[in-house]
CSV table of C-alpha atoms in Angstrom, one decimal:
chain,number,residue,atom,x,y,z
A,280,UNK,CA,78.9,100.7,126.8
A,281,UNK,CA,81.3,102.0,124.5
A,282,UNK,CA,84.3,100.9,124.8
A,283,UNK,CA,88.3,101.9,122.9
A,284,UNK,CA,90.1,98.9,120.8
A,285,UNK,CA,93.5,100.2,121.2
A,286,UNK,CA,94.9,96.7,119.8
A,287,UNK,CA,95.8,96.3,116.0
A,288,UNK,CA,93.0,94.6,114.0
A,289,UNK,CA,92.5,93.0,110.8
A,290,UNK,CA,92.2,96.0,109.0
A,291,UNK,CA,90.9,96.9,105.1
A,292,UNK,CA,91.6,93.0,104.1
A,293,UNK,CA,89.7,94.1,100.2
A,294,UNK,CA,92.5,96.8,100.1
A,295,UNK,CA,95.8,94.5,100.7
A,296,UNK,CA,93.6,91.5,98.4
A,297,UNK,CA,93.2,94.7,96.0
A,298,UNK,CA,96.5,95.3,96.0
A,299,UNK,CA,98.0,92.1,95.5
A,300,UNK,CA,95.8,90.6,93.1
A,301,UNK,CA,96.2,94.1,90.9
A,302,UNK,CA,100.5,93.3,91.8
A,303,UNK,CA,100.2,89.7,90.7
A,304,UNK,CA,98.1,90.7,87.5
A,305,UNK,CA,101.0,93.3,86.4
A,306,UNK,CA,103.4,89.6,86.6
A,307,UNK,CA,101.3,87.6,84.4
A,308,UNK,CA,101.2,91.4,82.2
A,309,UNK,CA,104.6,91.4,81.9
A,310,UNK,CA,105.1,87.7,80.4
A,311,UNK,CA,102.2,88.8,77.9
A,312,UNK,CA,104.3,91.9,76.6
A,313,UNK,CA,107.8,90.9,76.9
A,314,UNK,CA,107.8,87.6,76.1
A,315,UNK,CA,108.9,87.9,72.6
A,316,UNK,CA,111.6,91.1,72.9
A,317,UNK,CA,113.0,89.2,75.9
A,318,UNK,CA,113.2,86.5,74.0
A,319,UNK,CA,115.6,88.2,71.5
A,320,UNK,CA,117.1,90.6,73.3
A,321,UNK,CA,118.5,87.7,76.4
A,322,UNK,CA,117.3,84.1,74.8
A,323,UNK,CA,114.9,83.8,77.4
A,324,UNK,CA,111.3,84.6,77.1
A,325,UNK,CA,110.6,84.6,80.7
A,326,UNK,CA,113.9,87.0,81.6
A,327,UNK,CA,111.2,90.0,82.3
A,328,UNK,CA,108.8,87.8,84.0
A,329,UNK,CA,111.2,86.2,86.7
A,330,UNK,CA,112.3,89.7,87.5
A,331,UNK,CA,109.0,91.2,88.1
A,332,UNK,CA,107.9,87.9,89.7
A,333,UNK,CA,111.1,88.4,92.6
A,334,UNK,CA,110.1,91.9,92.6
A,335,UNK,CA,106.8,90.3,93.5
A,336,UNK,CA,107.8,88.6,96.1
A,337,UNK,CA,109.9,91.4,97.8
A,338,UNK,CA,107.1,93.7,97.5
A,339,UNK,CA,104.8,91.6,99.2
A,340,UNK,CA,107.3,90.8,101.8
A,341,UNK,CA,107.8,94.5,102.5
A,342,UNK,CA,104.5,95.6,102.2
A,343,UNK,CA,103.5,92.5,104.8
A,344,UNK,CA,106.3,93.5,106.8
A,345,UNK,CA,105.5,97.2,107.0
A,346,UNK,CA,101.8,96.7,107.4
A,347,UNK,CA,102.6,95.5,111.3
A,348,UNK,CA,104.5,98.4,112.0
A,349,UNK,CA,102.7,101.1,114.0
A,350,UNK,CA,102.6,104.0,111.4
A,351,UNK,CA,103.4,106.5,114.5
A,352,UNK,CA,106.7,105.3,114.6
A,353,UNK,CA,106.9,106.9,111.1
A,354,UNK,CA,106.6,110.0,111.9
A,355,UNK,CA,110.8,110.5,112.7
A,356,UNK,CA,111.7,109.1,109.4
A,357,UNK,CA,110.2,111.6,107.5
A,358,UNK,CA,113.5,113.4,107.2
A,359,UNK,CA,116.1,110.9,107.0
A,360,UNK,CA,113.9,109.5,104.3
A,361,UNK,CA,113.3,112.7,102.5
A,362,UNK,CA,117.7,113.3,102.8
A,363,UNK,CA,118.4,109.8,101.4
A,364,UNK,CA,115.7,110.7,98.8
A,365,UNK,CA,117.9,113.1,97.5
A,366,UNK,CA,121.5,112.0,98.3
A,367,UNK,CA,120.7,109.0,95.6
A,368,UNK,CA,119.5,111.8,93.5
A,369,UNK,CA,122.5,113.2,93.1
A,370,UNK,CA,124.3,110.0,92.9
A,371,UNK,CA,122.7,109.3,89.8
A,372,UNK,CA,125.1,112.0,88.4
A,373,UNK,CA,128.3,110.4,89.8
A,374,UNK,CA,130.6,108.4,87.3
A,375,UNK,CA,130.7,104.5,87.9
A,376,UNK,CA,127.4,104.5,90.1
A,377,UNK,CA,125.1,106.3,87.8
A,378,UNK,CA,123.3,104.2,84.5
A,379,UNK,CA,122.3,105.6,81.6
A,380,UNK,CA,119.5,104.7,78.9
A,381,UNK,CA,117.9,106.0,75.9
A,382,UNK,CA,119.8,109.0,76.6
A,383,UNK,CA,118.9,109.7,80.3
A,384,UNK,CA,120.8,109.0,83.5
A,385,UNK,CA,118.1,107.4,86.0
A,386,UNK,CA,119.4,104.5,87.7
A,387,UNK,CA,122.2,103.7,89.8
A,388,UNK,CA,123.8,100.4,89.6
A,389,UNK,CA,126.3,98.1,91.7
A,390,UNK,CA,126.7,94.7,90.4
A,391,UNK,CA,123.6,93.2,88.9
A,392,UNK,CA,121.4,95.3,91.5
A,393,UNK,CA,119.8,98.4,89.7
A,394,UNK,CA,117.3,101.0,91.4
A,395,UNK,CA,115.6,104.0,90.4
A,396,UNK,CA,115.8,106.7,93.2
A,397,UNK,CA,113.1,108.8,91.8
A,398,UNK,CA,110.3,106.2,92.6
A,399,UNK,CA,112.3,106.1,96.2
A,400,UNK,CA,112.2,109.6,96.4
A,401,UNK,CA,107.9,109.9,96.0
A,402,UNK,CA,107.7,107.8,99.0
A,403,UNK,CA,110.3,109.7,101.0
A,404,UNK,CA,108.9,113.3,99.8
A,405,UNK,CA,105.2,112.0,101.4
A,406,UNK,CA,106.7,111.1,104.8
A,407,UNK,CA,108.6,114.0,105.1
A,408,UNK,CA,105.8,116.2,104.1
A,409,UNK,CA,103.2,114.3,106.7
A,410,UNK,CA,105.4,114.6,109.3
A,411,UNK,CA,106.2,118.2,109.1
A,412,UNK,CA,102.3,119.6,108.7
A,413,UNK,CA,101.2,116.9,111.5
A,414,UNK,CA,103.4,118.1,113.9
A,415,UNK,CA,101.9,121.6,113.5
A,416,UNK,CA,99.1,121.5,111.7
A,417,UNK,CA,98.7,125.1,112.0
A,418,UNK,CA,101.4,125.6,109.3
A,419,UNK,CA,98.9,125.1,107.3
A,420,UNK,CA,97.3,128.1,107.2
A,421,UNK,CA,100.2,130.4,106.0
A,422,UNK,CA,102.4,130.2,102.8
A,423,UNK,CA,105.4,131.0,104.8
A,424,UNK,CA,104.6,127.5,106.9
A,425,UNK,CA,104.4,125.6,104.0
A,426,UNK,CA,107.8,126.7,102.5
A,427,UNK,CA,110.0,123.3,104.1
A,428,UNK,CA,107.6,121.0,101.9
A,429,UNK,CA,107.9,123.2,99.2
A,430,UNK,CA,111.7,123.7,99.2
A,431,UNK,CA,111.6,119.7,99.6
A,432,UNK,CA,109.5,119.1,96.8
A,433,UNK,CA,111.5,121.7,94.5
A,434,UNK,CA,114.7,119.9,95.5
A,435,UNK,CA,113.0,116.5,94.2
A,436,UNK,CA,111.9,117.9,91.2
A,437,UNK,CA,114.6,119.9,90.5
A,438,UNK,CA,117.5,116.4,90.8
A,439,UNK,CA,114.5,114.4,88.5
A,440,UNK,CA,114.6,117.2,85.9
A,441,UNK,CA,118.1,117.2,85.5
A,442,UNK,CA,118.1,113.1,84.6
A,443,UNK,CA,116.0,114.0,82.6
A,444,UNK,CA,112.9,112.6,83.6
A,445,UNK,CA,109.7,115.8,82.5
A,446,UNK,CA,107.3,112.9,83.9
A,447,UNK,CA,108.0,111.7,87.1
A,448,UNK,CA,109.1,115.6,87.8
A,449,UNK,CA,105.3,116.4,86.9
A,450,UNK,CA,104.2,113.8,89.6
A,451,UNK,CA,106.2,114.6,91.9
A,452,UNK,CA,104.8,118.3,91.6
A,453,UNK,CA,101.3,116.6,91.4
A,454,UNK,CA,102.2,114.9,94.8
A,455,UNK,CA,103.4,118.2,96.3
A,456,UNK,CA,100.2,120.2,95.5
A,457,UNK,CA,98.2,117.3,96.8
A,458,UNK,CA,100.0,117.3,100.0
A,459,UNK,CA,99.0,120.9,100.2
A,460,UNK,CA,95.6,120.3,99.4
A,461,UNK,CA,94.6,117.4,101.4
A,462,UNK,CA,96.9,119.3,105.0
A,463,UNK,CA,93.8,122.2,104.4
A,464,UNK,CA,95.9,124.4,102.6
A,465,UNK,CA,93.9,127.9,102.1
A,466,UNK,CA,92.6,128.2,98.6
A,467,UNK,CA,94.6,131.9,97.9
A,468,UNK,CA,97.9,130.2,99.3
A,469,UNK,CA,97.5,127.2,97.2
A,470,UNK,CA,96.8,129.5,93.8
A,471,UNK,CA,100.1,131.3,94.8
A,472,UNK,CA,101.6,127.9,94.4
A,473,UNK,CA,99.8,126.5,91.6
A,474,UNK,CA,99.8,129.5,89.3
A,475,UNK,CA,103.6,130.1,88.9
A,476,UNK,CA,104.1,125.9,88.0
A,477,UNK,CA,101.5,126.5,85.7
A,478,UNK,CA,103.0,129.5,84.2
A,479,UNK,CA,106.7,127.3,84.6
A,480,UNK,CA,105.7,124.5,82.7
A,481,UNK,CA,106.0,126.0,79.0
A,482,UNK,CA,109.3,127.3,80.1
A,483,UNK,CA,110.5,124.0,81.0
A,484,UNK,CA,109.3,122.2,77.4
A,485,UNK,CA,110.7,125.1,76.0
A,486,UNK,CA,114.3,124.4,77.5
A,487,UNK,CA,114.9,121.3,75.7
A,488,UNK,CA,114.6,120.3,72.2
A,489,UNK,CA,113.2,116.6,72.8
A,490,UNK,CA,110.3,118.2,74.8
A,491,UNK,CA,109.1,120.3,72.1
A,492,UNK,CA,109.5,117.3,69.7
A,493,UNK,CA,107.4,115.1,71.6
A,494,UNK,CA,105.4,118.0,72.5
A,495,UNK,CA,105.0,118.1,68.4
A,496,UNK,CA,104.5,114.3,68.4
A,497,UNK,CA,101.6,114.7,70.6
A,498,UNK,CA,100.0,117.7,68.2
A,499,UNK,CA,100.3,115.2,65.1
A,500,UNK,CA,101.9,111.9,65.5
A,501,UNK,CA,101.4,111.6,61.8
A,502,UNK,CA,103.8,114.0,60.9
A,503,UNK,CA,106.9,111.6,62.0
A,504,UNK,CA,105.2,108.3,62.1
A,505,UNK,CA,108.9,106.7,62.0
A,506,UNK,CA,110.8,109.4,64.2
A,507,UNK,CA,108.6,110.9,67.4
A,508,UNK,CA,105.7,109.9,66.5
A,509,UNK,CA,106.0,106.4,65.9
A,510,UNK,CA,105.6,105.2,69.6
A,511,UNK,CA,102.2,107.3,70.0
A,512,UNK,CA,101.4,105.4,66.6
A,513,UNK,CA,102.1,102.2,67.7
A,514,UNK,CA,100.3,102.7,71.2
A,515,UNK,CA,97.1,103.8,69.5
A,516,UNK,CA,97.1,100.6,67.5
A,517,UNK,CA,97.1,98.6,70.4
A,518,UNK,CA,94.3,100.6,71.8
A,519,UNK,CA,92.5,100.4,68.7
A,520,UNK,CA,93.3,96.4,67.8
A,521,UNK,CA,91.6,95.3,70.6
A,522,UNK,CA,88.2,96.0,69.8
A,523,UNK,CA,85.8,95.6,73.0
A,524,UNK,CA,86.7,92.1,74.0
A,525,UNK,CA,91.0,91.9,73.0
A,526,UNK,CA,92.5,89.5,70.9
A,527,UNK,CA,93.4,86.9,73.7
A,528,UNK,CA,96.0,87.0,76.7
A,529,UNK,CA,99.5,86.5,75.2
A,530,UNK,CA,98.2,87.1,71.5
A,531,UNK,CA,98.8,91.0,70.7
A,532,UNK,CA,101.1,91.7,67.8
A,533,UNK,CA,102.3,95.1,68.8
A,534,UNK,CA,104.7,93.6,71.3
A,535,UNK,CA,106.2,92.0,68.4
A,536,UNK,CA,108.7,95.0,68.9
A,537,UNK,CA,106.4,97.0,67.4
A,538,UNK,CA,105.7,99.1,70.4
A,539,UNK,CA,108.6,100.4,72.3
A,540,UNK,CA,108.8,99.9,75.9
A,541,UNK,CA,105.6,97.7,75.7
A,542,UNK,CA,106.2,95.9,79.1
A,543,UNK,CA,107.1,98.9,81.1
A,544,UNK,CA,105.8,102.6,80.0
A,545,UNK,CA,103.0,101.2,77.7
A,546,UNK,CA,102.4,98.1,79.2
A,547,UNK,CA,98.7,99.3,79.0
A,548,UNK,CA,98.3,99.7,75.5
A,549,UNK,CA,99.3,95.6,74.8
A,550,UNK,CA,96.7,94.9,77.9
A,551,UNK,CA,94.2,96.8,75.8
A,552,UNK,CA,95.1,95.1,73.0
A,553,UNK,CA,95.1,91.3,74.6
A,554,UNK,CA,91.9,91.9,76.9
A,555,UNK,CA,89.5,94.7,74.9
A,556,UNK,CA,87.6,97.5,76.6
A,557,UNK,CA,86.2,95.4,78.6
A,558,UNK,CA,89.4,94.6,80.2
A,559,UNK,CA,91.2,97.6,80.4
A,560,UNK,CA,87.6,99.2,82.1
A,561,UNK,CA,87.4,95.9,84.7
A,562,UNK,CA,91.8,97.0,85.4
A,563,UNK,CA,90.9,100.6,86.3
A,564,UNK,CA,88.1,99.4,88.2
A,565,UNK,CA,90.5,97.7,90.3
A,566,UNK,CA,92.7,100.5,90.5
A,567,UNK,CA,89.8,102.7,91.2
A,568,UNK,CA,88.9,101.0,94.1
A,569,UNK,CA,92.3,100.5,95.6
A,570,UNK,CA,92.1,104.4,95.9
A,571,UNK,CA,88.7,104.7,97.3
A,572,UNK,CA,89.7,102.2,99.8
A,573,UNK,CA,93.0,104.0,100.5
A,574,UNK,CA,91.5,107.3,100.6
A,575,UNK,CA,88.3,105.4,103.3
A,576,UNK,CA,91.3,104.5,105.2
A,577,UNK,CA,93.2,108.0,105.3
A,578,UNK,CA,89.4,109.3,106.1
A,579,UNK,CA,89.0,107.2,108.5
A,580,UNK,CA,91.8,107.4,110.4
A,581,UNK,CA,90.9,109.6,113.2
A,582,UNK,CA,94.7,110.6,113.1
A,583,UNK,CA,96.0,113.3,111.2
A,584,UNK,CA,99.5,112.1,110.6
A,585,UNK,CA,97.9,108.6,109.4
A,586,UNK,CA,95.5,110.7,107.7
A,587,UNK,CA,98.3,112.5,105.9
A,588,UNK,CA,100.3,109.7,105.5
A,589,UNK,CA,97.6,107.0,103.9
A,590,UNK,CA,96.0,110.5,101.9
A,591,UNK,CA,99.8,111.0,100.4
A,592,UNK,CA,100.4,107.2,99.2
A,593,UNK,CA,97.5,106.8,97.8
A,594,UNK,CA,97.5,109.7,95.8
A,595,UNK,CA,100.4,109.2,94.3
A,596,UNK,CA,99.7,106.0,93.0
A,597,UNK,CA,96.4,107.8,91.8
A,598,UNK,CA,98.1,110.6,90.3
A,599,UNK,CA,100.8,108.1,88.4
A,600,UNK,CA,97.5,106.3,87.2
A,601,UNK,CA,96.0,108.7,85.7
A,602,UNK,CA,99.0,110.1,83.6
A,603,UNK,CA,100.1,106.5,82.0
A,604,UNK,CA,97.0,106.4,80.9
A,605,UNK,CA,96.6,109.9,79.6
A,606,UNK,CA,100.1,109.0,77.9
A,607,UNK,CA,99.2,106.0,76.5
A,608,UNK,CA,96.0,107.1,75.0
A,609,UNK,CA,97.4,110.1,73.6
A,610,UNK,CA,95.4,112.4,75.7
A,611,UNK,CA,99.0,114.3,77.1
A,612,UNK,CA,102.6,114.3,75.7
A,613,UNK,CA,103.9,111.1,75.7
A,614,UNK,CA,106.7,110.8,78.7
A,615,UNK,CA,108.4,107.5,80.3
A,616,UNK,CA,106.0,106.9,83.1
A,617,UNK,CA,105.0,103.4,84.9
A,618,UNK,CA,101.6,102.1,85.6
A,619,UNK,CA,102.5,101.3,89.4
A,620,UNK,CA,102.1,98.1,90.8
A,621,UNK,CA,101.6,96.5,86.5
A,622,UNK,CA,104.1,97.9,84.3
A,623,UNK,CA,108.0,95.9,84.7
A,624,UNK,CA,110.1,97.5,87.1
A,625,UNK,CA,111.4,96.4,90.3
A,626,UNK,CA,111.8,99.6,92.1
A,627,UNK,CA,108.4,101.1,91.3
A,628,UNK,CA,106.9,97.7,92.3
A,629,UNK,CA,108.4,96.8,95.4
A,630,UNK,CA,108.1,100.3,96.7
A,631,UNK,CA,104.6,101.1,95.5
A,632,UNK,CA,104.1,97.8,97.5
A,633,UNK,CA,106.1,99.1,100.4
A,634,UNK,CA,104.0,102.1,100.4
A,635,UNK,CA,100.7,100.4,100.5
A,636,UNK,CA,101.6,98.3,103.1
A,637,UNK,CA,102.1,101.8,104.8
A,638,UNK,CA,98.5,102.3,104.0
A,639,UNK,CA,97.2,98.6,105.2
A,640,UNK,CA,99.4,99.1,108.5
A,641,UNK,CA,97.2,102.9,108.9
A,642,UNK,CA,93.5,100.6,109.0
A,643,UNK,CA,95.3,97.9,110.8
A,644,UNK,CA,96.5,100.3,113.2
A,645,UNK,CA,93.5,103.0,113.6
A,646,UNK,CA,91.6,102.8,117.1
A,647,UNK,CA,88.1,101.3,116.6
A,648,UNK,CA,85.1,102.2,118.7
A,649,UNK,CA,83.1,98.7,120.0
A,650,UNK,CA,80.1,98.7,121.4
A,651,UNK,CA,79.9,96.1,124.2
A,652,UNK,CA,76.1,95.4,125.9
């Protein structure tokens, strides 16, 4: 007799172990990379490390926390999250709230608490955009249906670019297409969409003058090796120094300020360089099977809001995987991009967290068939 488990369950245990021992990996990153800068910059080698270690802990709290949370109950947040999304957008433009760095205004600060809305507003743009197609799935099948997420998405982007911030405005966009793609989107409607970006992004790298040098950077990092293309440069050596088995955990020399945002944006290139090819292959492993699992689960889920919902999250940390490592190894332009869950950053780690736990709480949550005898 078969018979319905309507009751939570354990769900994917190897995706929440996955995810925290690829979480508590980016901590022991962090020390390795920032250890020395921190230690000039504040007097205190381990000033990085205790931040990403709270943001850690927070994470894991929230990701525990949202994992026993019936993802249905979800579904009416998806547009108060998507409006907050974009009201700390814009506040990143007012005086007094918004922080600047390196020439870009992405971070709003009170006190000693800083966040980042953009990573904020990935999460929020995924549960608005699964709770808009599951409620009518038909909406689907027409362009005209799809133009809320769209408008949504364009909005995101639109706030990001403005920081600036080319990068996580190209993931976003990744996201949104995605979305599309994985809600059953007809393949003519999704080339209407995907055709004019395409066409859009020259203009965009066009409109400022720092694009096109880093755009030039990317062509021939050799032609500035002390200006824009130094950074490329620098990561490559990493890359390059540590050989197929690395130079030793703690021991690479290109985070001996050599490398510019080594424990955030290229946090990969001084893992490269401590652990080999060996280790950076054996990382993306990892990370490669966090989104098989997460993408089983979405699969899975006999649901088609979970199904959007799990899909979504774990295609954005896909998406935001693949381009660091594109941008570290040269492959793309380089652009300010985490590697979620490992690269030193509160926000983008304890939301990425919160999102997963999303994910775990959809195969925690999904009905189960037993069979009883």
């Amino acid at each position: 007799m078969r018979k319905r488990d309507n009751a939570a369950g354990k769900g994917d245990v190897l995706f929440l172990a996955a995810v925290l021992l690829l979480a508590a990996y980016g901590v022991v990153c962090v020390y390795s990379a920032s250890c020395y800068n921190a230690q000039v910059q504040y007097g205190d080698g381990a000033f990085f490390f205790r931040k990403q270690l709270v943001g850690f802990v927070l994470g894991a709290a929230a990701m525990v926390g949202l994992s026993f949370l019936p993802y249905e109950k979800l579904r009416r947040a998806g547009l108060p999250a998507l409006v907050v999304s974009l009201v700390l957008l814009a506040l990143v433009f007012v005086p007094g709230l918004g922080k600047s760095n390196y020439g870009a205004t992405r971070w709003i600060g009170v006190g000693p608490i800083t966040i980042q809305p953009s990573e904020l507003a990935k999460l929020g743009f995924v549960l608005f955009a699964a709770g808009y197609f599951a409620k009518d799935p038909a909406r689907m099948r027409t362009l005209r249906g799809c133009l809320p997420v769209l408008g949504a998405g364009l909005g995101v982007c639109v706030l990001i670019m403005l920081e600036p911030n080319m990068s996580v405005t190209m993931c976003v966009g990744a996201i949104m297409i995605g979305m599309l793609f994985l809600g059953g989107i007809s393949k003519k409607a999704l080339a209407c969409i995907c055709i004019p970006v395409l066409l859009a992004l020259p203009v965009l790298i066009a409109m400022e003058p720092y694009r096109l040098q880093r755009l030039s950077a990317f062509m021939d990092p050799w032609a500035s090796p002390k200006e824009e293309g130094y950074q490329l440069i620098q990561s490559l050596y990493g890359l390059a120094n540590g050989n197929l088995f690395g130079v030793g955990l703690f021991r690479s020399r290109q985070k001996f300020r050599f490398l510019p945002f080594a424990e955030s944006d290229f946090i990969l290139s001084v893992i490269a360089e401590d652990t080999g090819f060996f280790g950076v292959l054996a990382l993306f492993a990892l990370i490669g099977f966090i989104v098989w699992r997460g993408m089983r689960i979405a699969a899975r889920c006999g649901n088609f809001y979970g199904y959007l919902l799990a899909g979504g999250i774990t295609l954005a940390f896909a998406v935001q995987c693949a381009l660091n490592a594109l941008v570290v190894s040269g492959c793309i332009p380089p652009t300010g991009l985490p590697l979620p869950l490992v690269s030193a950053g509160n926000t983008s780690l304890i939301v990425t967290m919160a999102g997963m736990g999303i994910v775990y709480g959809v195969s925690r949550h999904t009905r189960r068939n037993r069979f009883i005898q």
